[in-house]
Short mmCIF file of C-alpha atoms in Angstrom, two decimals:
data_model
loop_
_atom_site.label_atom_id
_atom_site.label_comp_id
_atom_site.label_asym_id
_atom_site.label_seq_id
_atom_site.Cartn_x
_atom_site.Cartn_y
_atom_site.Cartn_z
CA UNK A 1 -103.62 152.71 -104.53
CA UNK A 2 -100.07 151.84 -105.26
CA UNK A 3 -98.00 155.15 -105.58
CA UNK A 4 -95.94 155.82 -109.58
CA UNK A 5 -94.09 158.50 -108.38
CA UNK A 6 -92.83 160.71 -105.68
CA UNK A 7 -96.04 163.44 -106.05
CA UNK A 8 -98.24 160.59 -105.73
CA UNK A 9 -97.20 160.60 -101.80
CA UNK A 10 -97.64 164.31 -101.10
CA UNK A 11 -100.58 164.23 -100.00
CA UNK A 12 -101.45 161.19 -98.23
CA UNK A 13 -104.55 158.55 -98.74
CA UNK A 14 -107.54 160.48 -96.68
CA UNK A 15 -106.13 163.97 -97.47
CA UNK A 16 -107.76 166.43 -99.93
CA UNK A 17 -105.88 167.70 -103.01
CA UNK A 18 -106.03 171.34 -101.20
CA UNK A 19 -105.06 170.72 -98.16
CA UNK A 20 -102.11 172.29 -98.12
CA UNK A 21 -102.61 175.82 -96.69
CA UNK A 22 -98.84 176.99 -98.51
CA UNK A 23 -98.32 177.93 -94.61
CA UNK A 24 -94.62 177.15 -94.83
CA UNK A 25 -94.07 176.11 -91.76
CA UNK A 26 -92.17 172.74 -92.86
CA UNK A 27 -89.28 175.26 -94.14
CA UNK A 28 -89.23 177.59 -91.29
CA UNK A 29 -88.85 174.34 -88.65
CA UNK A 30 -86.41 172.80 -91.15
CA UNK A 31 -82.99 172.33 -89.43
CA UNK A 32 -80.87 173.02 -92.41
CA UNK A 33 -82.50 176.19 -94.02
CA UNK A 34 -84.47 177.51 -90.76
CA UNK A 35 -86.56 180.23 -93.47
CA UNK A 36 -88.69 182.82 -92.25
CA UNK A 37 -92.37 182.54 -93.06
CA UNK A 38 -92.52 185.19 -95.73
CA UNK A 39 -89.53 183.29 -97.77
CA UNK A 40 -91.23 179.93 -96.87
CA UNK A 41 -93.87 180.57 -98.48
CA UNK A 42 -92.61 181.72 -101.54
CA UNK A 43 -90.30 178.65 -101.90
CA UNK A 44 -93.17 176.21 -101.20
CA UNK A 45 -95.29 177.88 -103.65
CA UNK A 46 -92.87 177.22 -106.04
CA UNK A 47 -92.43 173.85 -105.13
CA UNK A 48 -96.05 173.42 -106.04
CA UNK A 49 -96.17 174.95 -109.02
CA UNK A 50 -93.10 173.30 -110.16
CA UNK A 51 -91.01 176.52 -110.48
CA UNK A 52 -87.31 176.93 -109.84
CA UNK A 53 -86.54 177.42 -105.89
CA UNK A 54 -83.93 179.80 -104.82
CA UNK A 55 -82.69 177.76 -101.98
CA UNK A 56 -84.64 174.35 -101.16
CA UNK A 57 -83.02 172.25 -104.38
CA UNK A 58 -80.07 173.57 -103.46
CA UNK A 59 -79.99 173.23 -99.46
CA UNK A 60 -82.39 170.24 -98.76
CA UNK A 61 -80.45 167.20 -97.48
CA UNK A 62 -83.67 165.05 -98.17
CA UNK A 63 -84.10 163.87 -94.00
CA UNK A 64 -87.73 163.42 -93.71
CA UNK A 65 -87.46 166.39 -91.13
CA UNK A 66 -90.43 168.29 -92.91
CA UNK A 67 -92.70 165.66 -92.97
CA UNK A 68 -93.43 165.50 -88.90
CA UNK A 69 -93.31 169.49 -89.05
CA UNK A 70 -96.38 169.70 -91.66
CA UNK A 71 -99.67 170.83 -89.24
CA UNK A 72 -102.03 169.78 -92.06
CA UNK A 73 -100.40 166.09 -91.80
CA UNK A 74 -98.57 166.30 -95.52
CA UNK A 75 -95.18 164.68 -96.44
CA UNK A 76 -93.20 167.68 -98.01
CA UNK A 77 -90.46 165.59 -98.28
CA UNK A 78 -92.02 163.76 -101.84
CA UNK A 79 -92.87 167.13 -103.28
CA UNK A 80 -88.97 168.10 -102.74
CA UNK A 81 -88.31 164.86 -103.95
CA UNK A 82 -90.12 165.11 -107.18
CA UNK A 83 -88.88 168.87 -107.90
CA UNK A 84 -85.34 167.31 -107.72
CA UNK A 85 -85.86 164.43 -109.81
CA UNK A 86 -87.13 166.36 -112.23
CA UNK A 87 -84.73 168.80 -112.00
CA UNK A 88 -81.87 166.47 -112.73
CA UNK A 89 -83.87 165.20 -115.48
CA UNK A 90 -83.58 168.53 -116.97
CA UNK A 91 -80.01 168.37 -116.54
CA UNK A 92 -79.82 165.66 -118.50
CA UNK A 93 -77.23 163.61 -116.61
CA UNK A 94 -78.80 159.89 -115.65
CA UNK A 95 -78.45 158.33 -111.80
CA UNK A 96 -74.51 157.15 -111.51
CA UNK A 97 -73.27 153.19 -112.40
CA UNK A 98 -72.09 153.90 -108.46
CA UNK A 99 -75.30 154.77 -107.55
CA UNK A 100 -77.37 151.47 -109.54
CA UNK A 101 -74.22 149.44 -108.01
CA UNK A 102 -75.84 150.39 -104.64
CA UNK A 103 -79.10 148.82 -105.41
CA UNK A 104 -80.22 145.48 -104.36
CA UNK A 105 -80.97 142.99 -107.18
CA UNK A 106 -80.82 146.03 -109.98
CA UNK A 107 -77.76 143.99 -111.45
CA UNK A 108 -76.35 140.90 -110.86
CA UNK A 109 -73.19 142.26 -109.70
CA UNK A 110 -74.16 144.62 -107.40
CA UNK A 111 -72.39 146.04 -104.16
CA UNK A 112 -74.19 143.72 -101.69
CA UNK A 113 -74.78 140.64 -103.89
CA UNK A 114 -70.88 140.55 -104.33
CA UNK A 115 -70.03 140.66 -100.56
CA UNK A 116 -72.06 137.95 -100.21
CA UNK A 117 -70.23 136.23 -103.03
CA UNK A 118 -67.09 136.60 -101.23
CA UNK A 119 -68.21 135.32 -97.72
CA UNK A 120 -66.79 132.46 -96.20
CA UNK A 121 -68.72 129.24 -97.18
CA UNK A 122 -70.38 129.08 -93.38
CA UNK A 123 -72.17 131.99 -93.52
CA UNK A 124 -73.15 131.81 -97.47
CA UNK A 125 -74.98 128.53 -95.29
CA UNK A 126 -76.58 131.36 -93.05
CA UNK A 127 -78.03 133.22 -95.85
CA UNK A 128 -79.11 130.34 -97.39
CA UNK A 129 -80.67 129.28 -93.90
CA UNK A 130 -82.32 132.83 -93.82
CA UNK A 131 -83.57 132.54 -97.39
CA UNK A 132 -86.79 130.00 -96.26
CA UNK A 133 -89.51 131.04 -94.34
CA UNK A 134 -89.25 130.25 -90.55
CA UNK A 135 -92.08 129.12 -88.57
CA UNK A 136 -94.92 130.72 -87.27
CA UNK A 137 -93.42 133.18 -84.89
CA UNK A 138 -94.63 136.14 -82.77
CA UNK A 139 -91.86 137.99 -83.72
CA UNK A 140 -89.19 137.92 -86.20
CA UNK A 141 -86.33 139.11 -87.07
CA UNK A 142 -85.88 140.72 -90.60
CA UNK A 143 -82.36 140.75 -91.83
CA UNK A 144 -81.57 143.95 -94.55
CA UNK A 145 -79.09 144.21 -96.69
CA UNK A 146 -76.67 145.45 -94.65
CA UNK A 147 -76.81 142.83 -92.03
CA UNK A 148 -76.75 139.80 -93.88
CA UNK A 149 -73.26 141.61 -94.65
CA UNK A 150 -71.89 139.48 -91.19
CA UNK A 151 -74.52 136.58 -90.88
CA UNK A 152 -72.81 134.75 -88.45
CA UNK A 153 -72.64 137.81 -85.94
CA UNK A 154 -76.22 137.86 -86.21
CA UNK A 155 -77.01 133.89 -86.60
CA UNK A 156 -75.06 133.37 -83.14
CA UNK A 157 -76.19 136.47 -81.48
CA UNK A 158 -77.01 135.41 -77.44
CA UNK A 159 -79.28 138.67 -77.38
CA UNK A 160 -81.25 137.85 -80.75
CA UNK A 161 -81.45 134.12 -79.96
CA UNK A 162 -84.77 133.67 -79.47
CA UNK A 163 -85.80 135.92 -82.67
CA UNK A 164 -86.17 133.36 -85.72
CA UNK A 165 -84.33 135.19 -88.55
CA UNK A 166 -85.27 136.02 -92.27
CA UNK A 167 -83.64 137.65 -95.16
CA UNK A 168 -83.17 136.42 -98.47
CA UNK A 169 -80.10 137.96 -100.81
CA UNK A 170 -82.55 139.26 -103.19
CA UNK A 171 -85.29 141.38 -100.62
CA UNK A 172 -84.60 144.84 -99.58
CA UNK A 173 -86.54 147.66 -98.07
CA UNK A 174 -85.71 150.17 -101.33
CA UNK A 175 -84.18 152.78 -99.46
CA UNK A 176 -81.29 153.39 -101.53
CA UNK A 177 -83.53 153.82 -105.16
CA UNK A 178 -85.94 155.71 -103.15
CA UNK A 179 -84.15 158.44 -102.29
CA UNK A 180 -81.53 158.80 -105.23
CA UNK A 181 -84.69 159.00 -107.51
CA UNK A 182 -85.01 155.77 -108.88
CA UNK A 183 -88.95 155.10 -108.10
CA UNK A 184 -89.56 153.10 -110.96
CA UNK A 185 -86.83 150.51 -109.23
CA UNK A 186 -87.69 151.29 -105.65
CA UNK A 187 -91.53 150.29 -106.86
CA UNK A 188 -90.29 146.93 -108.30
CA UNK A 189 -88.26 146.12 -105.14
CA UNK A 190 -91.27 146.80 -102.77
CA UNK A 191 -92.98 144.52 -105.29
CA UNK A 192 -90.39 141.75 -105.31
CA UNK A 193 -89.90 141.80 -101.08
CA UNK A 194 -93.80 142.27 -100.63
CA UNK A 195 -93.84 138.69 -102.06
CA UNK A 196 -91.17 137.54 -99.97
CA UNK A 197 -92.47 138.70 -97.11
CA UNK A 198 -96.16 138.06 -97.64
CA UNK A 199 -95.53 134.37 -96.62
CA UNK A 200 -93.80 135.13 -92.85
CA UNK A 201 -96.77 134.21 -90.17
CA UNK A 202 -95.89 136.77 -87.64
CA UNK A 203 -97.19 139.03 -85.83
CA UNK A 204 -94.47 141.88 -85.45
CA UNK A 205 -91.76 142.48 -88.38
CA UNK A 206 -88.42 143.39 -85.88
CA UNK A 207 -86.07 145.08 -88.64
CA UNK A 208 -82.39 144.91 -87.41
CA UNK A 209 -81.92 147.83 -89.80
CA UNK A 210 -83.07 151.32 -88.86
CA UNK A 211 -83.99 152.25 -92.60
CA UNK A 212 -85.93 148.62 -92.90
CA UNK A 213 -87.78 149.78 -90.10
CA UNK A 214 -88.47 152.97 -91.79
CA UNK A 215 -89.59 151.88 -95.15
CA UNK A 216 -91.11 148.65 -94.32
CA UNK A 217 -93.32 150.47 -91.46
CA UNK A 218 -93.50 154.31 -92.83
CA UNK A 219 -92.62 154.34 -96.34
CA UNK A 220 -94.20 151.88 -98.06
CA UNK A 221 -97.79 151.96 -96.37
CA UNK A 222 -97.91 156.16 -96.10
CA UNK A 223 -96.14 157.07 -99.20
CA UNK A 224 -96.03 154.22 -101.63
CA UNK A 225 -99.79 152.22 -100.76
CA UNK A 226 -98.12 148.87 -99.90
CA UNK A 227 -98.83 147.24 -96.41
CA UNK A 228 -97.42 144.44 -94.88
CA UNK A 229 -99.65 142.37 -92.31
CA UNK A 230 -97.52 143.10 -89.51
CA UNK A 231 -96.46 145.23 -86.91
CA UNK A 232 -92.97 146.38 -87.58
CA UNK A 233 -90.95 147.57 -84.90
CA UNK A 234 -87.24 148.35 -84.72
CA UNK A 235 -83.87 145.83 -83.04
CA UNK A 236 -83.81 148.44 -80.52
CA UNK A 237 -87.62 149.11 -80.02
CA UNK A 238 -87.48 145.28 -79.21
CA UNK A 239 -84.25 145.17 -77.32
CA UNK A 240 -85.63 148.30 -75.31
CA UNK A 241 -88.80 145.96 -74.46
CA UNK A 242 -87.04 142.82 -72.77
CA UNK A 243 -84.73 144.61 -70.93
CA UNK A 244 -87.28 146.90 -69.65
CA UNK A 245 -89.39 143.46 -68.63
CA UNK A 246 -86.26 142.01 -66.82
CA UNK A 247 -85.44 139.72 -69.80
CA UNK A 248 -82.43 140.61 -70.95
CA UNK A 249 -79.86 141.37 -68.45
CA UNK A 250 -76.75 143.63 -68.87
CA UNK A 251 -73.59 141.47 -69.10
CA UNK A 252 -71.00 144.14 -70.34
CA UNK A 253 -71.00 146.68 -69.10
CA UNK A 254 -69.09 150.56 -69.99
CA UNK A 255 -68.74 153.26 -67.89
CA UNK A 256 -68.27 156.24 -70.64
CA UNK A 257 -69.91 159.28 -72.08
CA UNK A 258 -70.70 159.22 -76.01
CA UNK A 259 -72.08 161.38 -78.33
CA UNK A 260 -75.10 160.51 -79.80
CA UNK A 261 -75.87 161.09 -83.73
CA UNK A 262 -80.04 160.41 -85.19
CA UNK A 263 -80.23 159.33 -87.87
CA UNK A 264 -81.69 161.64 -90.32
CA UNK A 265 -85.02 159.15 -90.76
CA UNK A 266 -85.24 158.57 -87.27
CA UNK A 267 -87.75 161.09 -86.91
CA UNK A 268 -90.21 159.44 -89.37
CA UNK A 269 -89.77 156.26 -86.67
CA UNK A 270 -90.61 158.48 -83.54
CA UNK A 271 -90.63 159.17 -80.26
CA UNK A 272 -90.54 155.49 -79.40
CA UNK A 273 -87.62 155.16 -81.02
CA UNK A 274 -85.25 157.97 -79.46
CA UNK A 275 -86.52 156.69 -76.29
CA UNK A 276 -85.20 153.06 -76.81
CA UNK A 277 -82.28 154.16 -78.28
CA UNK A 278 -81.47 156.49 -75.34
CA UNK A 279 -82.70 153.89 -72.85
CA UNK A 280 -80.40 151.31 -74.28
CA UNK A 281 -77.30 153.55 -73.73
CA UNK A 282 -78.01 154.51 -70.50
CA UNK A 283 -78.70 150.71 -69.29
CA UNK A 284 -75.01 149.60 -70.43
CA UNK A 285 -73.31 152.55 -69.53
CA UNK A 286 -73.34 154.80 -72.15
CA UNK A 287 -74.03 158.67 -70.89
CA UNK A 288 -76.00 160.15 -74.08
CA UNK A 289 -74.60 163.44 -74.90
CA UNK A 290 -77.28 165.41 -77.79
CA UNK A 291 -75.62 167.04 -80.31
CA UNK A 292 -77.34 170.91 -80.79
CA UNK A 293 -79.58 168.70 -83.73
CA UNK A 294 -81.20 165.81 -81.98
CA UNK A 295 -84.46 163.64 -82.77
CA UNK A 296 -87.04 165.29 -84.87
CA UNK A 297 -84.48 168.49 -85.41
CA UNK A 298 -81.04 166.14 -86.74
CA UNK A 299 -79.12 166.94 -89.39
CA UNK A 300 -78.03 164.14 -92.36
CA UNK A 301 -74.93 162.86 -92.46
CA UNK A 302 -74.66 164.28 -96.13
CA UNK A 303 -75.97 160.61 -97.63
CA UNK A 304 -78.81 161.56 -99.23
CA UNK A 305 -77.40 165.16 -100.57
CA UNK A 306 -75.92 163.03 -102.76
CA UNK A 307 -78.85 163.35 -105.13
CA UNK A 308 -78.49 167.56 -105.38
CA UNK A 309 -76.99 169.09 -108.15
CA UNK A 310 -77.07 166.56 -111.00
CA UNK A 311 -75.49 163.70 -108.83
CA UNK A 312 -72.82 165.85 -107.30
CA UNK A 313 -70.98 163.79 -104.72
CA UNK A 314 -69.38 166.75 -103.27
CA UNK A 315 -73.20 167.72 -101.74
CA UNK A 316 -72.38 164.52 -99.59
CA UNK A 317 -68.82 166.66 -98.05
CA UNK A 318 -70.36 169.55 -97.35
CA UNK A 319 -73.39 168.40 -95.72
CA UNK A 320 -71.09 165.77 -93.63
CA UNK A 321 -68.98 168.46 -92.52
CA UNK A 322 -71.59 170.28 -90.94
CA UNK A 323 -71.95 166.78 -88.87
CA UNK A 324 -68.72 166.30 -88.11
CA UNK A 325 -68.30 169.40 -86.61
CA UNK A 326 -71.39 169.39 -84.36
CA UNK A 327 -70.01 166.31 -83.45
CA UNK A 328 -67.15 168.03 -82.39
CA UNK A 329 -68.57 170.66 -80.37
CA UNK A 330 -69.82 168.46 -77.60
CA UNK A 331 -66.15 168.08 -77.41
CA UNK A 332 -66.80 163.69 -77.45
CA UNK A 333 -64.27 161.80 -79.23
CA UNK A 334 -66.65 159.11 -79.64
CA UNK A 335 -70.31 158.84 -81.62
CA UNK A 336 -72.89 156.39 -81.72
CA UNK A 337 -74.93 156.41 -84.61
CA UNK A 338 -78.02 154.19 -85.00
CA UNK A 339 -77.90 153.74 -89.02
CA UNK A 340 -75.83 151.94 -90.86
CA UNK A 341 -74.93 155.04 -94.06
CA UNK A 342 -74.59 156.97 -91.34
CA UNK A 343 -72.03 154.86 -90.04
CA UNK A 344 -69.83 154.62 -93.27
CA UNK A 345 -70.58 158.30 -94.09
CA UNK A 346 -69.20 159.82 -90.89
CA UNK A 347 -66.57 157.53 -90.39
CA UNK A 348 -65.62 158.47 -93.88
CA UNK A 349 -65.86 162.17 -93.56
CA UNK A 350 -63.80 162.40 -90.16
CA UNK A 351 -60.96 159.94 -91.75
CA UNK A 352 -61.45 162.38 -94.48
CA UNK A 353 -61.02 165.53 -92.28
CA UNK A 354 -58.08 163.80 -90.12
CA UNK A 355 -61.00 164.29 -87.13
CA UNK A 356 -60.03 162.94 -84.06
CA UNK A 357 -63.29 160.45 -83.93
CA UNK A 358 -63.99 156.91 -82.78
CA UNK A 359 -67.51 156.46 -85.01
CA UNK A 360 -69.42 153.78 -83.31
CA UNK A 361 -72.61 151.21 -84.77
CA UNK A 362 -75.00 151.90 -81.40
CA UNK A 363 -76.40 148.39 -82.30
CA UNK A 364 -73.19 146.25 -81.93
CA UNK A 365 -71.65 148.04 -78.96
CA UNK A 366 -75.60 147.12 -77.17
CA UNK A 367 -75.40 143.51 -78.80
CA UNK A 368 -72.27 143.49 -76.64
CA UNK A 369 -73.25 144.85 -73.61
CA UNK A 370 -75.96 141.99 -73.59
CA UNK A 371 -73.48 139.33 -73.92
CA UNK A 372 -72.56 138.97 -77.74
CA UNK A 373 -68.86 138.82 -79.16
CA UNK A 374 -66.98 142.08 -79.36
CA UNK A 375 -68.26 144.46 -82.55
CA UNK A 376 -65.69 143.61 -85.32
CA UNK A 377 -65.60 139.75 -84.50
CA UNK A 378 -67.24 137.20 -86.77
#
């Protein structure tokens, strides 16, 4: 059954109505508010009973973190969700014009739509290219949002090359209605891309976008009751697998140490993920260096906080500070980061903090090592 809302998802398809045990233990492993059991359970029986919390609609940075902490398989995260949507219902302040701007296909200017606009007339071509469905494929590669940002990069790509390539303007995995409590938009956008994507005869879904890979593969079949008929994997996942079978050699190489920053999803994609994303540095040179929150345990980059607080933006600084400075305790002045808000957020919030930080996108310093065109080059 299709999910309506976010309380829909809180307990999953095959899971009985009680079987949550109020146990807690998704707020005691929680990296931001680390409770003890006796206040954990308190605050989650108030999240079920739809009371006010004393801490978690104030704290919770929305990361997914509880979900793979929950013994009794749950996803706390929609329960949060819900208690916060409804709680800036109550405040009676609607989701921002900057926040709709944000969201694929909601308006017809909208942030992404109008970069595309503005792009040179050879890559509009590319998105146009990437707009039909390619042919039958074992694997292909789905283009987000954010990527068909720089089509060419991608089109020409010597590492992707053999990865037929799809992504019209208007599909997108919902990430950005999802979690600034838009569901009734997030629902029609899974709708809309379900269609587009329906057609694709594949038989693994590679998503060149970390949060694709998460909604597309987690979110929409666990939460919201929509599957798609593939496998989907993630770029790295898939980069991770050729070099590892001797297909895809190391061209450029660096010789450096860099800090690396989860995203705050990552650990609703796995285990196989951190592994390919760690591999991948390590086979072109870059020494991983964990901040103290790594994998299943990382903290946001203060994106999604955006939601606390009737739509308070300054959520977004304080919960990126607390980044920026684990960041700086490995004492790195540079940081890969495999998502692309994570990206913008931290770069914004060291600029921001006059941090002495080079914030690097993992997946175009890798695209280079394997023989693409520098990162910032069309």
């Amino acid at each position: 059954m299709v999910a309506k809302t976010y309380i829909d998802a809180f307990i999953p398809e095959g899971k009985s109505d009680s079987a949550c045990v109020t146990c807690g233990i998704c707020l005691q492993k929680c990296p931001v508010m680390k409770m003890e059991k006796k206040e954990s359970q308190e605050e989650f029986h108030r999240l079920l009973t739809g009371e006010n919390t004393k801490r978690v609609l104030n704290e919770c940075t929305f990361c997914y973190g509880c979900n793979s902490f929950c013994p009794q398989g749950l996803r706390p995260y929609n329960l949060i969700m819900q208690r916060m949507v409804e709680k800036n219902a109550a405040g009676g302040r609607p989701i921002p014009d900057a926040m709709s701007y944000m969201m694929t296909g909601k308006n017809e200017s909208g942030y992404f739509f109008d970069i595309y606009k503005s792009l040179p007339a050879a890559d509009r071509e590319i998105l146009e290219k990437w707009s039909r469905v390619p042919a039958k494929s074992g694997d292909v590669l789905f283009v987000g949002c954010v990527g068909r940002t720089f089509p060419g990069r991608l089109e020409h790509s010597k590492a992707l090359a053999s990865l037929p390539k799809y992504g019209p303007i208007e599909s997108c995995c919902g990430e950005i209605p999802h979690r600034f409590g838009d569901y009734a938009y997030f629902s029609e956008t899974v709708e809309r891309t379900h269609k587009l994507l329906e057609p694709l005869e594949a038989k693994r879904l590679v998503c060149y976008c970390g949060s694709c890979s998460n909604y597309l593969g987690n979110i929409w079949p666990k939460d919201h009751g929509v599957r798609l008929p593939f496998e989907i994997i993630s770029v790295y996942e898939w980069l991770w697998e050729k070099y590892q079978a001797g297909a895809l050699p190391v061209v450029n190489k660096f010789s450096k140490q860099i800090a690396i920053s989860d995203a705050c999803y990552a650990s609703e994609l796995g285990d196989n993920f951190f592994t390919a994303v760690r591999g991948l540095h390590e086979a072109v040179g870059m020494e991983p260096v964990e901040l103290p929150h790594n994998r299943h345990y990382a903290l946001s980059c203060g994106f999604a906080a955006g939601l606390r607080n009737n739509y308070d933006q300054q959520q977004v600084k304080i919960e990126a500070k607390k980044k920026i400075d684990e960041i700086a305790a490995t004492g790195m002045k540079e940081v890969s980061v495999n998502c692309p808000g994570c990206w913008a957020g931290i770069g914004g919030a060291a600029k921001a903090a006059g941090a002495d930080l080079k914030v690097k996108f993992a997946i175009s310093e890798i695209l280079w090592a394997f023989g693409d065109d520098p990162p910032g080059t069309k």
